[in-house]
mmCIF file of C-alpha atoms in Angstrom:
data_model
loop_
_atom_site.group_PDB
_atom_site.id
_atom_site.type_symbol
_atom_site.label_atom_id
_atom_site.label_comp_id
_atom_site.label_asym_id
_atom_site.label_seq_id
_atom_site.Cartn_x
_atom_site.Cartn_y
_atom_site.Cartn_z
ATOM 1 C CA ALA A 1 22.384 22.065 -15.559
ATOM 2 C CA HIS A 2 18.949 20.764 -14.863
ATOM 3 C CA ARG A 3 18.136 19.665 -11.502
ATOM 4 C CA SER A 4 14.877 17.717 -11.427
ATOM 5 C CA ASN A 5 12.766 17.632 -8.033
ATOM 6 C CA SER A 6 11.253 15.035 -6.207
ATOM 7 C CA SER A 7 7.808 15.090 -8.001
ATOM 8 C CA GLU A 8 9.588 15.274 -11.618
ATOM 9 C CA CYS A 9 11.725 11.920 -10.161
ATOM 10 C CA ALA A 10 7.981 10.198 -9.218
ATOM 11 C CA LEU A 11 6.520 11.068 -12.661
ATOM 12 C CA ASN A 12 9.750 9.560 -14.140
ATOM 13 C CA LEU A 13 9.136 6.435 -12.276
ATOM 14 C CA GLN A 14 5.666 6.546 -13.166
ATOM 15 C CA PHE A 15 6.351 6.930 -17.019
ATOM 16 C CA ALA A 16 9.021 3.768 -16.928
ATOM 17 C CA LEU A 17 6.507 1.637 -14.807
ATOM 18 C CA VAL A 18 3.787 2.312 -17.337
ATOM 19 C CA MET A 19 5.464 2.988 -20.907
ATOM 20 C CA PRO A 20 8.363 0.483 -21.185
ATOM 21 C CA ARG A 21 9.446 1.089 -24.608
ATOM 22 C CA SER A 22 10.982 -1.562 -26.932
ATOM 23 C CA SER A 23 13.129 0.857 -28.597
ATOM 24 C CA CYS A 24 14.386 4.503 -28.296
ATOM 25 C CA GLN A 25 13.728 5.700 -31.854
ATOM 26 C CA ALA A 26 13.092 9.565 -32.555
ATOM 27 C CA ASN A 27 9.524 9.054 -33.966
ATOM 28 C CA ASP A 28 8.311 7.179 -30.809
ATOM 29 C CA ALA A 29 5.294 8.265 -29.363
ATOM 30 C CA VAL A 30 5.630 9.877 -26.020
ATOM 31 C CA ALA A 31 2.705 9.357 -23.313
ATOM 32 C CA THR A 32 1.060 12.205 -22.232
ATOM 33 C CA HIS A 33 0.464 12.841 -18.154
ATOM 34 C CA GLU A 34 -3.098 11.897 -18.768
ATOM 35 C CA GLU A 35 -2.361 8.788 -20.380
ATOM 36 C CA VAL A 36 0.112 7.953 -18.074
ATOM 37 C CA GLY A 37 -2.423 8.505 -15.309
ATOM 38 C CA GLU A 38 -4.975 6.415 -17.297
ATOM 39 C CA ARG A 39 -2.538 3.184 -17.280
ATOM 40 C CA LEU A 40 -1.849 3.694 -13.690
ATOM 41 C CA LEU A 41 -5.535 3.500 -12.851
ATOM 42 C CA ASP A 42 -5.578 0.325 -14.878
ATOM 43 C CA LEU A 43 -2.877 -1.135 -12.658
ATOM 44 C CA LEU A 44 -4.945 -0.405 -9.485
ATOM 45 C CA VAL A 45 -8.185 -2.417 -10.779
ATOM 46 C CA GLY A 46 -8.618 -5.387 -8.866
ATOM 47 C CA ASN A 47 -8.239 -6.396 -5.182
ATOM 48 C CA TRP A 48 -6.057 -5.211 -2.430
ATOM 49 C CA HIS A 49 -5.543 -5.217 1.246
ATOM 50 C CA ASP A 50 -3.891 -2.913 3.786
ATOM 51 C CA GLN A 51 -1.460 -3.833 6.549
ATOM 52 C CA ASN A 52 -4.701 -3.025 9.220
ATOM 53 C CA GLY A 53 -6.612 -6.127 7.703
ATOM 54 C CA ASP A 54 -9.062 -4.185 5.382
ATOM 55 C CA SER A 55 -9.407 -5.030 1.864
ATOM 56 C CA TYR A 56 -10.500 -2.995 -1.320
ATOM 57 C CA GLU A 57 -11.900 -3.820 -4.533
ATOM 58 C CA VAL A 58 -11.250 -1.358 -7.442
ATOM 59 C CA THR A 59 -13.276 -1.423 -10.307
ATOM 60 C CA TYR A 60 -13.603 1.055 -13.324
ATOM 61 C CA GLY A 61 -15.976 3.993 -12.582
ATOM 62 C CA ASP A 62 -18.731 5.191 -15.393
ATOM 63 C CA ASP A 63 -15.917 7.618 -17.028
ATOM 64 C CA HIS A 64 -13.187 4.345 -17.684
ATOM 65 C CA GLY A 65 -9.957 5.709 -17.681
ATOM 66 C CA GLN A 66 -10.466 8.984 -15.407
ATOM 67 C CA ALA A 67 -11.324 7.625 -12.154
ATOM 68 C CA CYS A 68 -12.019 4.346 -10.064
ATOM 69 C CA ASP A 69 -14.865 3.147 -7.701
ATOM 70 C CA VAL A 70 -13.655 1.683 -4.653
ATOM 71 C CA THR A 71 -15.535 -0.904 -2.422
ATOM 72 C CA THR A 72 -13.669 -0.883 1.053
ATOM 73 C CA ILE A 73 -14.231 -4.020 3.295
ATOM 74 C CA ARG A 74 -13.597 -3.469 6.727
ATOM 75 C CA ARG A 75 -12.041 -6.399 9.025
ATOM 76 C CA GLY A 76 -15.336 -6.628 10.589
ATOM 77 C CA GLY A 77 -17.087 -7.160 7.266
ATOM 78 C CA GLN A 78 -18.881 -3.317 6.910
ATOM 79 C CA ARG A 79 -18.705 -2.667 3.451
ATOM 80 C CA ARG A 80 -18.866 0.972 1.875
ATOM 81 C CA ARG A 81 -18.668 1.831 -1.923
ATOM 82 C CA THR A 82 -17.171 5.017 -3.138
ATOM 83 C CA LEU A 83 -17.650 6.226 -6.299
ATOM 84 C CA LYS A 84 -14.973 8.083 -8.388
ATOM 85 C CA LEU A 85 -12.520 7.708 -5.147
ATOM 86 C CA LEU A 86 -9.447 7.056 -7.048
ATOM 87 C CA ARG A 87 -8.840 9.469 -9.859
ATOM 88 C CA ALA A 88 -6.218 10.321 -12.423
ATOM 89 C CA ASN A 89 -4.964 14.124 -12.075
ATOM 90 C CA ASP A 90 -3.324 15.660 -15.339
ATOM 91 C CA ASP A 91 0.224 15.727 -13.873
ATOM 92 C CA GLY A 92 -0.155 11.757 -14.427
ATOM 93 C CA SER A 93 -0.356 10.994 -10.703
ATOM 94 C CA ILE A 94 -3.151 9.149 -8.977
ATOM 95 C CA CYS A 95 -4.967 10.559 -5.890
ATOM 96 C CA TRP A 96 -7.431 8.958 -3.051
ATOM 97 C CA GLY A 97 -9.920 11.650 -2.712
ATOM 98 C CA GLU A 98 -8.203 14.789 -1.433
ATOM 99 C CA SER A 99 -5.879 13.372 0.897
ATOM 100 C CA PHE A 100 -3.614 10.421 -0.671
ATOM 101 C CA ARG A 101 -1.270 10.263 -3.503
ATOM 102 C CA ALA A 102 -0.246 6.849 -4.906
ATOM 103 C CA GLU A 103 3.553 5.944 -5.160
ATOM 104 C CA PHE A 104 4.690 3.105 -7.235
ATOM 105 C CA ASP A 105 7.968 1.243 -6.585
ATOM 106 C CA ALA A 106 8.827 -0.772 -9.915
ATOM 107 C CA ASN A 107 10.670 -2.887 -7.309
ATOM 108 C CA ARG A 108 7.745 -3.869 -5.576
ATOM 109 C CA PRO A 109 4.924 -4.182 -8.402
ATOM 110 C CA THR A 110 2.522 -6.021 -6.173
ATOM 111 C CA GLU A 111 2.433 -3.010 -3.773
ATOM 112 C CA VAL A 112 1.085 0.560 -3.980
ATOM 113 C CA MET A 113 2.039 3.209 -0.946
ATOM 114 C CA TRP A 114 -0.493 5.864 -0.233
ATOM 115 C CA LEU A 115 1.268 8.773 0.662
ATOM 116 C CA SER A 116 -1.075 11.402 2.679
ATOM 117 C CA LEU A 117 -1.350 15.154 1.208
ATOM 118 C CA LEU A 118 -2.157 16.121 4.740
ATOM 119 C CA GLY A 119 0.280 14.834 7.149
ATOM 120 C CA SER A 120 -1.343 11.769 8.661
ATOM 121 C CA LYS A 121 0.340 8.427 8.312
ATOM 122 C CA LYS A 122 1.205 6.619 5.196
ATOM 123 C CA PHE A 123 -0.503 3.147 4.331
ATOM 124 C CA VAL A 124 0.340 0.325 1.842
ATOM 125 C CA TRP A 125 -1.898 -1.865 -0.284
ATOM 126 C CA THR A 126 -0.846 -5.239 -1.358
ATOM 127 C CA ARG A 127 -2.362 -6.716 -4.159
ATOM 128 C CA ILE A 128 -4.648 -9.884 -3.400
ATOM 129 C CA ASP A 129 -5.345 -11.288 -7.068
ATOM 130 C CA LYS A 130 -2.825 -11.737 -9.352
ATOM 131 C CA GLN A 131 -2.988 -9.030 -11.853
ATOM 132 C CA MET A 132 -2.596 -10.575 -15.795
ATOM 133 C CA GLY A 133 0.140 -9.437 -17.629
ATOM 134 C CA PRO A 134 -0.372 -8.385 -21.256
ATOM 135 C CA LEU A 135 0.521 -11.965 -22.584
ATOM 136 C CA ASP A 136 -0.468 -13.687 -19.478
ATOM 137 C CA HIS A 137 -3.572 -14.488 -21.242
ATOM 138 C CA LEU A 138 -1.735 -16.307 -24.359
ATOM 139 C CA VAL A 139 -0.184 -19.110 -21.525
ATOM 140 C CA GLY A 140 -1.627 -22.297 -21.718
ATOM 141 C CA HIS A 141 -1.923 -25.372 -24.121
ATOM 142 C CA TRP A 142 -2.836 -24.732 -27.708
ATOM 143 C CA GLN A 143 -3.702 -26.902 -30.423
ATOM 144 C CA ASP A 144 -3.433 -26.004 -34.229
ATOM 145 C CA GLY A 145 -6.918 -25.979 -35.678
#
């Protein structure tokens, strides 16, 4: 019997979060780990805050899809922009530099938990802005032409 380890389970959750399927046909395309990482980066673009009162502005880097830049705004107002701070790894995970890995929970879509790779304390980002879903731009009043 095949047993999956925790990283395999986390990756499966990532696939489920960012690659929903409307059907289970045999010819459905399967996302690569790289595509999953890129889709997860898409989810991170926007404005966030943490439990310490710091804020984060996540934008696409020059190599759109592989990394994101982060502007950190401390409680006291100090700003620091770090290029390519968040990156999509070959295994489909998202890392914050060399220190943290993003953990996504389908039950908490407005939060991202950052788990330490070095044994330090984890922290959570909560989305400040509303992220638009794929059909949100269609909501409103429309008039036939």
